[in-house]
């Protein structure tokens, strides 16, 4: 499959690139500084660009089968939402339908899964702007063209470590014992699985240990 990964040089994005290449996909790594990946592979194409540049995003999306968004906050507080708006417009223009997007536990109806620390301190104060951006990003995706085959992945806080496959996923609204964390490798593995699975089509599965 021909994939383009936005936010490819980030901590989850770099895992997505490496694992996608291992799985035999043709990967375009889109980032402001894609050389930071320090990867050489016959199926890897690095594309330097700004996700806030609508024209650059539209050109980059052309010729791909699926899009993966793993954007971070970057230098502005609305990079996720503004970048996603540009990506969605590009997908519609180029006729690309499959979209897998990285969000976070706590967004939307997963807010109830958070403990006091994450509700009041992290997302309530320290990462308040980030949560606003996540919420806006998710809203844009949900309200996008009805043909877009989107899946929003909501992981717990990122940890280091290998892909274990030993994580919970799906609608975990009744689960009060989540660790609220998961390795970047496991997040990437789960996101890549969604490229060919319709189990969570137009849903927002939570991923956590």
Short mmCIF file of N, CA and C in Angstrom, two decimals, residues 45-175:
data_model
loop_
_atom_site.label_atom_id
_atom_site.label_comp_id
_atom_site.label_asym_id
_atom_site.label_seq_id
_atom_site.Cartn_x
_atom_site.Cartn_y
_atom_site.Cartn_z
N UNK A 45 10.17 7.48 0.84
CA UNK A 45 10.36 8.78 0.19
C UNK A 45 10.14 9.86 1.25
N UNK A 46 11.14 10.67 1.48
CA UNK A 46 11.02 11.76 2.45
C UNK A 46 10.60 13.03 1.72
N UNK A 47 9.59 13.69 2.30
CA UNK A 47 9.09 14.92 1.68
C UNK A 47 9.05 16.02 2.73
N UNK A 48 9.86 17.04 2.56
CA UNK A 48 9.87 18.16 3.48
C UNK A 48 8.73 19.10 3.14
N UNK A 49 7.99 19.50 4.16
CA UNK A 49 6.87 20.39 3.92
C UNK A 49 6.20 20.81 5.21
N UNK A 50 5.35 21.80 5.11
CA UNK A 50 4.62 22.35 6.25
C UNK A 50 3.16 21.95 6.11
N UNK A 51 2.64 21.26 7.11
CA UNK A 51 1.25 20.81 7.05
C UNK A 51 0.28 21.98 7.05
N UNK A 52 0.74 23.17 7.41
CA UNK A 52 -0.10 24.36 7.39
C UNK A 52 -0.16 24.99 6.00
N UNK A 53 0.63 24.46 5.07
CA UNK A 53 0.65 24.92 3.68
C UNK A 53 -0.29 24.04 2.86
N UNK A 54 -1.47 24.57 2.57
CA UNK A 54 -2.51 23.77 1.92
C UNK A 54 -2.05 23.22 0.57
N UNK A 55 -1.35 24.04 -0.21
CA UNK A 55 -0.89 23.59 -1.52
C UNK A 55 0.11 22.46 -1.41
N UNK A 56 1.04 22.58 -0.46
CA UNK A 56 2.04 21.54 -0.29
C UNK A 56 1.41 20.22 0.13
N UNK A 57 0.41 20.31 0.99
CA UNK A 57 -0.28 19.11 1.45
C UNK A 57 -1.05 18.45 0.31
N UNK A 58 -1.73 19.25 -0.47
CA UNK A 58 -2.51 18.70 -1.59
C UNK A 58 -1.61 17.98 -2.58
N UNK A 59 -0.48 18.57 -2.89
CA UNK A 59 0.45 17.93 -3.82
C UNK A 59 1.02 16.63 -3.24
N UNK A 60 1.29 16.64 -1.94
CA UNK A 60 1.90 15.48 -1.30
C UNK A 60 0.96 14.28 -1.24
N UNK A 61 -0.33 14.54 -1.07
CA UNK A 61 -1.31 13.45 -0.92
C UNK A 61 -1.53 12.70 -2.24
N UNK A 62 -1.31 13.37 -3.33
CA UNK A 62 -1.56 12.76 -4.64
C UNK A 62 -0.80 11.44 -4.80
N UNK A 63 -1.50 10.43 -5.32
CA UNK A 63 -0.88 9.16 -5.64
C UNK A 63 -0.79 8.16 -4.50
N UNK A 64 -1.42 8.45 -3.38
CA UNK A 64 -1.38 7.54 -2.24
C UNK A 64 -2.71 6.81 -2.04
N UNK A 65 -2.64 5.67 -1.38
CA UNK A 65 -3.83 4.87 -1.09
C UNK A 65 -4.45 5.20 0.26
N UNK A 66 -3.64 5.73 1.17
CA UNK A 66 -4.13 6.00 2.53
C UNK A 66 -3.26 7.08 3.17
N UNK A 67 -3.86 7.74 4.15
CA UNK A 67 -3.20 8.82 4.88
C UNK A 67 -3.19 8.47 6.36
N UNK A 68 -2.05 8.70 7.00
CA UNK A 68 -1.95 8.56 8.46
C UNK A 68 -1.51 9.90 9.03
N UNK A 69 -2.25 10.36 10.03
CA UNK A 69 -1.92 11.62 10.71
C UNK A 69 -1.38 11.32 12.09
N UNK A 70 -0.15 11.80 12.34
CA UNK A 70 0.45 11.65 13.67
C UNK A 70 1.08 12.98 14.07
N UNK A 71 0.31 14.03 13.89
CA UNK A 71 0.81 15.38 14.14
C UNK A 71 0.93 15.67 15.63
N UNK A 72 1.96 16.42 15.98
CA UNK A 72 2.11 16.93 17.34
C UNK A 72 1.69 18.39 17.37
N UNK A 73 1.90 19.03 18.52
CA UNK A 73 1.48 20.43 18.67
C UNK A 73 2.34 21.36 17.84
N UNK A 74 3.61 20.98 17.64
CA UNK A 74 4.49 21.81 16.84
C UNK A 74 4.70 23.18 17.45
N UNK A 75 4.88 24.16 16.58
CA UNK A 75 5.20 25.51 17.04
C UNK A 75 3.96 26.35 17.27
N UNK A 76 2.80 25.84 16.91
CA UNK A 76 1.55 26.58 17.11
C UNK A 76 0.54 25.67 17.77
N UNK A 77 -0.35 26.24 18.52
CA UNK A 77 -1.31 25.45 19.28
C UNK A 77 -2.39 24.78 18.47
N UNK A 78 -2.51 25.13 17.18
CA UNK A 78 -3.58 24.55 16.36
C UNK A 78 -3.05 23.75 15.18
N UNK A 79 -1.84 23.24 15.31
CA UNK A 79 -1.24 22.49 14.20
C UNK A 79 -2.07 21.26 13.85
N UNK A 80 -2.55 20.53 14.85
CA UNK A 80 -3.33 19.31 14.58
C UNK A 80 -4.60 19.64 13.79
N UNK A 81 -5.36 20.60 14.28
CA UNK A 81 -6.65 20.89 13.63
C UNK A 81 -6.47 21.57 12.28
N UNK A 82 -5.61 22.57 12.21
CA UNK A 82 -5.41 23.26 10.93
C UNK A 82 -4.77 22.33 9.91
N UNK A 83 -3.78 21.57 10.35
CA UNK A 83 -3.15 20.61 9.45
C UNK A 83 -4.14 19.56 8.96
N UNK A 84 -4.98 19.08 9.86
CA UNK A 84 -5.98 18.07 9.48
C UNK A 84 -7.00 18.64 8.51
N UNK A 85 -7.37 19.89 8.68
CA UNK A 85 -8.28 20.52 7.72
C UNK A 85 -7.66 20.52 6.32
N UNK A 86 -6.39 20.84 6.24
CA UNK A 86 -5.70 20.84 4.94
C UNK A 86 -5.60 19.44 4.37
N UNK A 87 -5.33 18.47 5.23
CA UNK A 87 -5.22 17.08 4.77
C UNK A 87 -6.55 16.57 4.25
N UNK A 88 -7.63 16.84 4.95
CA UNK A 88 -8.96 16.41 4.51
C UNK A 88 -9.32 17.02 3.17
N UNK A 89 -9.01 18.30 3.00
CA UNK A 89 -9.29 18.96 1.71
C UNK A 89 -8.47 18.31 0.60
N UNK A 90 -7.22 17.97 0.91
CA UNK A 90 -6.36 17.32 -0.08
C UNK A 90 -6.88 15.93 -0.44
N UNK A 91 -7.33 15.18 0.56
CA UNK A 91 -7.86 13.85 0.30
C UNK A 91 -9.08 13.91 -0.60
N UNK A 92 -9.96 14.86 -0.33
CA UNK A 92 -11.15 15.00 -1.16
C UNK A 92 -10.76 15.38 -2.59
N UNK A 93 -9.81 16.28 -2.72
CA UNK A 93 -9.37 16.74 -4.04
C UNK A 93 -8.70 15.61 -4.83
N UNK A 94 -7.92 14.78 -4.13
CA UNK A 94 -7.14 13.74 -4.79
C UNK A 94 -7.85 12.38 -4.82
N UNK A 95 -9.00 12.28 -4.18
CA UNK A 95 -9.76 11.03 -4.20
C UNK A 95 -9.18 9.94 -3.32
N UNK A 96 -8.47 10.31 -2.25
CA UNK A 96 -7.93 9.34 -1.29
C UNK A 96 -8.93 9.21 -0.15
N UNK A 97 -9.29 7.97 0.21
CA UNK A 97 -10.39 7.77 1.15
C UNK A 97 -9.98 7.32 2.54
N UNK A 98 -8.91 6.53 2.67
CA UNK A 98 -8.59 5.93 3.97
C UNK A 98 -7.77 6.89 4.83
N UNK A 99 -8.22 7.11 6.06
CA UNK A 99 -7.56 8.03 6.98
C UNK A 99 -7.48 7.42 8.38
N UNK A 100 -6.27 7.33 8.90
CA UNK A 100 -6.05 6.88 10.28
C UNK A 100 -5.41 8.06 11.02
N UNK A 101 -6.04 8.51 12.10
CA UNK A 101 -5.57 9.70 12.79
C UNK A 101 -5.27 9.42 14.26
N UNK A 102 -4.13 9.91 14.71
CA UNK A 102 -3.72 9.80 16.11
C UNK A 102 -4.34 10.93 16.92
N UNK A 103 -5.07 10.57 17.98
CA UNK A 103 -5.64 11.56 18.90
C UNK A 103 -5.16 11.22 20.31
N UNK A 104 -6.05 11.24 21.29
CA UNK A 104 -5.64 10.94 22.66
C UNK A 104 -6.82 10.50 23.51
N UNK A 105 -6.57 9.63 24.48
CA UNK A 105 -7.57 9.37 25.51
C UNK A 105 -7.90 10.69 26.18
N UNK A 106 -9.16 10.91 26.43
CA UNK A 106 -9.62 12.15 27.04
C UNK A 106 -10.41 13.00 26.08
N UNK A 107 -10.19 12.79 24.77
CA UNK A 107 -10.95 13.53 23.78
C UNK A 107 -12.35 12.94 23.65
N UNK A 108 -13.31 13.81 23.39
CA UNK A 108 -14.67 13.35 23.14
C UNK A 108 -15.24 12.54 24.28
N UNK A 109 -15.90 11.43 23.92
CA UNK A 109 -16.59 10.63 24.94
C UNK A 109 -15.65 9.73 25.73
N UNK A 110 -14.35 9.84 25.51
CA UNK A 110 -13.40 9.07 26.32
C UNK A 110 -12.92 9.86 27.54
N UNK A 111 -13.43 11.07 27.71
CA UNK A 111 -13.01 11.92 28.83
C UNK A 111 -13.25 11.24 30.18
N UNK A 112 -14.31 10.47 30.26
CA UNK A 112 -14.66 9.82 31.53
C UNK A 112 -13.65 8.77 31.96
N UNK A 113 -12.80 8.32 31.03
CA UNK A 113 -11.79 7.32 31.36
C UNK A 113 -10.62 7.89 32.15
N UNK A 114 -10.46 9.21 32.11
CA UNK A 114 -9.32 9.83 32.76
C UNK A 114 -9.48 9.85 34.28
N UNK A 115 -8.34 9.75 34.97
CA UNK A 115 -8.37 9.91 36.43
C UNK A 115 -8.27 11.39 36.77
N UNK A 116 -8.29 11.71 38.06
CA UNK A 116 -8.30 13.10 38.50
C UNK A 116 -7.09 13.87 37.98
N UNK A 117 -5.91 13.25 38.04
CA UNK A 117 -4.68 13.92 37.62
C UNK A 117 -4.76 14.34 36.16
N UNK A 118 -5.21 13.42 35.29
CA UNK A 118 -5.27 13.75 33.87
C UNK A 118 -6.41 14.70 33.55
N UNK A 119 -7.53 14.57 34.22
CA UNK A 119 -8.65 15.47 33.97
C UNK A 119 -8.36 16.89 34.42
N UNK A 120 -7.90 17.05 35.67
CA UNK A 120 -7.80 18.37 36.27
C UNK A 120 -6.44 19.03 36.09
N UNK A 121 -5.37 18.24 36.13
CA UNK A 121 -4.04 18.83 36.09
C UNK A 121 -3.49 18.87 34.66
N UNK A 122 -3.39 17.69 34.04
CA UNK A 122 -2.77 17.63 32.71
C UNK A 122 -3.64 18.30 31.65
N UNK A 123 -4.81 17.73 31.37
CA UNK A 123 -5.65 18.30 30.32
C UNK A 123 -6.48 19.48 30.82
N UNK A 124 -6.60 19.60 32.12
CA UNK A 124 -7.35 20.73 32.67
C UNK A 124 -6.54 22.00 32.73
N UNK A 125 -5.21 21.87 32.89
CA UNK A 125 -4.35 23.06 33.03
C UNK A 125 -3.16 23.00 32.07
N UNK A 126 -2.26 22.03 32.29
CA UNK A 126 -0.98 22.01 31.58
C UNK A 126 -1.12 21.78 30.07
N UNK A 127 -2.02 20.90 29.69
CA UNK A 127 -2.19 20.56 28.27
C UNK A 127 -3.58 20.96 27.77
N UNK A 128 -4.12 22.01 28.35
CA UNK A 128 -5.47 22.44 27.98
C UNK A 128 -5.57 22.81 26.51
N UNK A 129 -4.59 23.58 26.03
CA UNK A 129 -4.61 23.99 24.62
C UNK A 129 -4.48 22.78 23.68
N UNK A 130 -3.68 21.81 24.09
CA UNK A 130 -3.52 20.60 23.28
C UNK A 130 -4.85 19.85 23.17
N UNK A 131 -5.58 19.77 24.28
CA UNK A 131 -6.87 19.08 24.24
C UNK A 131 -7.86 19.81 23.35
N UNK A 132 -7.87 21.13 23.41
CA UNK A 132 -8.74 21.91 22.53
C UNK A 132 -8.43 21.60 21.07
N UNK A 133 -7.14 21.49 20.77
CA UNK A 133 -6.71 21.18 19.40
C UNK A 133 -7.13 19.78 19.00
N UNK A 134 -6.97 18.81 19.90
CA UNK A 134 -7.42 17.44 19.63
C UNK A 134 -8.93 17.41 19.35
N UNK A 135 -9.70 18.10 20.18
CA UNK A 135 -11.15 18.10 20.01
C UNK A 135 -11.54 18.70 18.66
N UNK A 136 -10.89 19.81 18.29
CA UNK A 136 -11.19 20.44 17.01
C UNK A 136 -10.80 19.52 15.85
N UNK A 137 -9.67 18.85 15.99
CA UNK A 137 -9.23 17.91 14.96
C UNK A 137 -10.25 16.79 14.78
N UNK A 138 -10.68 16.20 15.87
CA UNK A 138 -11.66 15.11 15.78
C UNK A 138 -12.96 15.58 15.16
N UNK A 139 -13.41 16.78 15.52
CA UNK A 139 -14.66 17.31 14.97
C UNK A 139 -14.56 17.48 13.45
N UNK A 140 -13.44 17.98 12.99
CA UNK A 140 -13.24 18.13 11.54
C UNK A 140 -13.33 16.79 10.82
N UNK A 141 -12.74 15.77 11.40
CA UNK A 141 -12.77 14.45 10.77
C UNK A 141 -14.18 13.89 10.75
N UNK A 142 -14.87 14.00 11.86
CA UNK A 142 -16.23 13.47 11.95
C UNK A 142 -17.19 14.17 10.99
N UNK A 143 -16.92 15.43 10.73
CA UNK A 143 -17.80 16.21 9.86
C UNK A 143 -17.31 16.24 8.42
N UNK A 144 -16.31 15.44 8.11
CA UNK A 144 -15.72 15.45 6.77
C UNK A 144 -16.62 14.75 5.77
N UNK A 145 -16.18 14.75 4.54
CA UNK A 145 -16.89 14.08 3.44
C UNK A 145 -17.31 12.68 3.87
N UNK A 146 -18.55 12.33 3.58
CA UNK A 146 -19.11 11.05 4.04
C UNK A 146 -18.39 9.85 3.45
N UNK A 147 -17.61 10.05 2.39
CA UNK A 147 -16.90 8.93 1.77
C UNK A 147 -15.56 8.64 2.46
N UNK A 148 -15.07 9.56 3.27
CA UNK A 148 -13.80 9.35 3.94
C UNK A 148 -13.92 8.20 4.93
N UNK A 149 -13.02 7.24 4.81
CA UNK A 149 -13.01 6.05 5.68
C UNK A 149 -12.07 6.30 6.86
N UNK A 150 -12.56 7.07 7.84
CA UNK A 150 -11.69 7.50 8.92
C UNK A 150 -11.76 6.58 10.14
N UNK A 151 -10.65 6.52 10.83
CA UNK A 151 -10.56 5.87 12.14
C UNK A 151 -9.68 6.77 13.01
N UNK A 152 -10.21 7.19 14.14
CA UNK A 152 -9.47 8.03 15.09
C UNK A 152 -8.98 7.14 16.22
N UNK A 153 -7.68 7.10 16.44
CA UNK A 153 -7.10 6.24 17.48
C UNK A 153 -6.75 7.10 18.70
N UNK A 154 -7.25 6.69 19.86
CA UNK A 154 -7.07 7.46 21.10
C UNK A 154 -6.21 6.66 22.10
N UNK A 155 -4.90 6.84 22.05
CA UNK A 155 -4.03 6.11 22.98
C UNK A 155 -3.88 6.83 24.30
N UNK A 156 -3.37 6.07 25.30
CA UNK A 156 -2.97 6.67 26.55
C UNK A 156 -1.65 7.39 26.36
N UNK A 157 -1.05 7.87 27.45
CA UNK A 157 0.22 8.58 27.35
C UNK A 157 1.29 7.64 26.79
N UNK A 158 2.20 8.23 26.02
CA UNK A 158 3.20 7.45 25.30
C UNK A 158 4.31 6.97 26.24
N UNK A 159 4.72 5.73 26.05
CA UNK A 159 5.87 5.20 26.77
C UNK A 159 6.85 4.61 25.76
N UNK A 160 8.07 4.37 26.19
CA UNK A 160 9.04 3.66 25.36
C UNK A 160 8.83 2.16 25.50
N UNK A 161 9.52 1.41 24.70
CA UNK A 161 9.40 -0.04 24.79
C UNK A 161 8.95 -0.63 23.48
N UNK A 162 9.05 -1.95 23.35
CA UNK A 162 8.72 -2.63 22.10
C UNK A 162 7.22 -2.79 21.90
N UNK A 163 6.87 -3.21 20.70
CA UNK A 163 5.48 -3.57 20.42
C UNK A 163 5.18 -4.91 21.07
N UNK A 164 4.24 -4.94 21.99
CA UNK A 164 3.92 -6.16 22.73
C UNK A 164 2.65 -6.83 22.22
N UNK A 165 1.75 -6.04 21.66
CA UNK A 165 0.45 -6.57 21.27
C UNK A 165 -0.46 -6.83 22.45
N UNK A 166 0.03 -6.57 23.65
CA UNK A 166 -0.72 -6.86 24.87
C UNK A 166 -1.37 -5.59 25.40
N UNK A 167 -2.29 -5.06 24.64
CA UNK A 167 -2.98 -3.84 25.07
C UNK A 167 -4.48 -4.00 24.84
N UNK A 168 -5.26 -3.17 25.52
CA UNK A 168 -6.70 -3.17 25.34
C UNK A 168 -7.05 -2.15 24.27
N UNK A 169 -8.13 -2.40 23.55
CA UNK A 169 -8.53 -1.44 22.52
C UNK A 169 -10.03 -1.54 22.28
N UNK A 170 -10.59 -0.45 21.78
CA UNK A 170 -12.01 -0.41 21.50
C UNK A 170 -12.74 0.58 22.39
N UNK A 171 -14.02 0.33 22.59
CA UNK A 171 -14.84 1.15 23.49
C UNK A 171 -14.60 0.65 24.91
N UNK A 172 -13.79 1.36 25.65
CA UNK A 172 -13.41 0.92 26.99
C UNK A 172 -14.08 1.77 28.06
N UNK A 173 -15.26 2.31 27.75
CA UNK A 173 -15.93 3.25 28.63
C UNK A 173 -16.29 2.66 29.98
N UNK A 174 -16.44 1.34 30.05
CA UNK A 174 -16.80 0.71 31.32
C UNK A 174 -15.57 0.23 32.08
N UNK A 175 -14.39 0.42 31.52
CA UNK A 175 -13.16 -0.07 32.15
C UNK A 175 -12.56 1.03 33.03
#
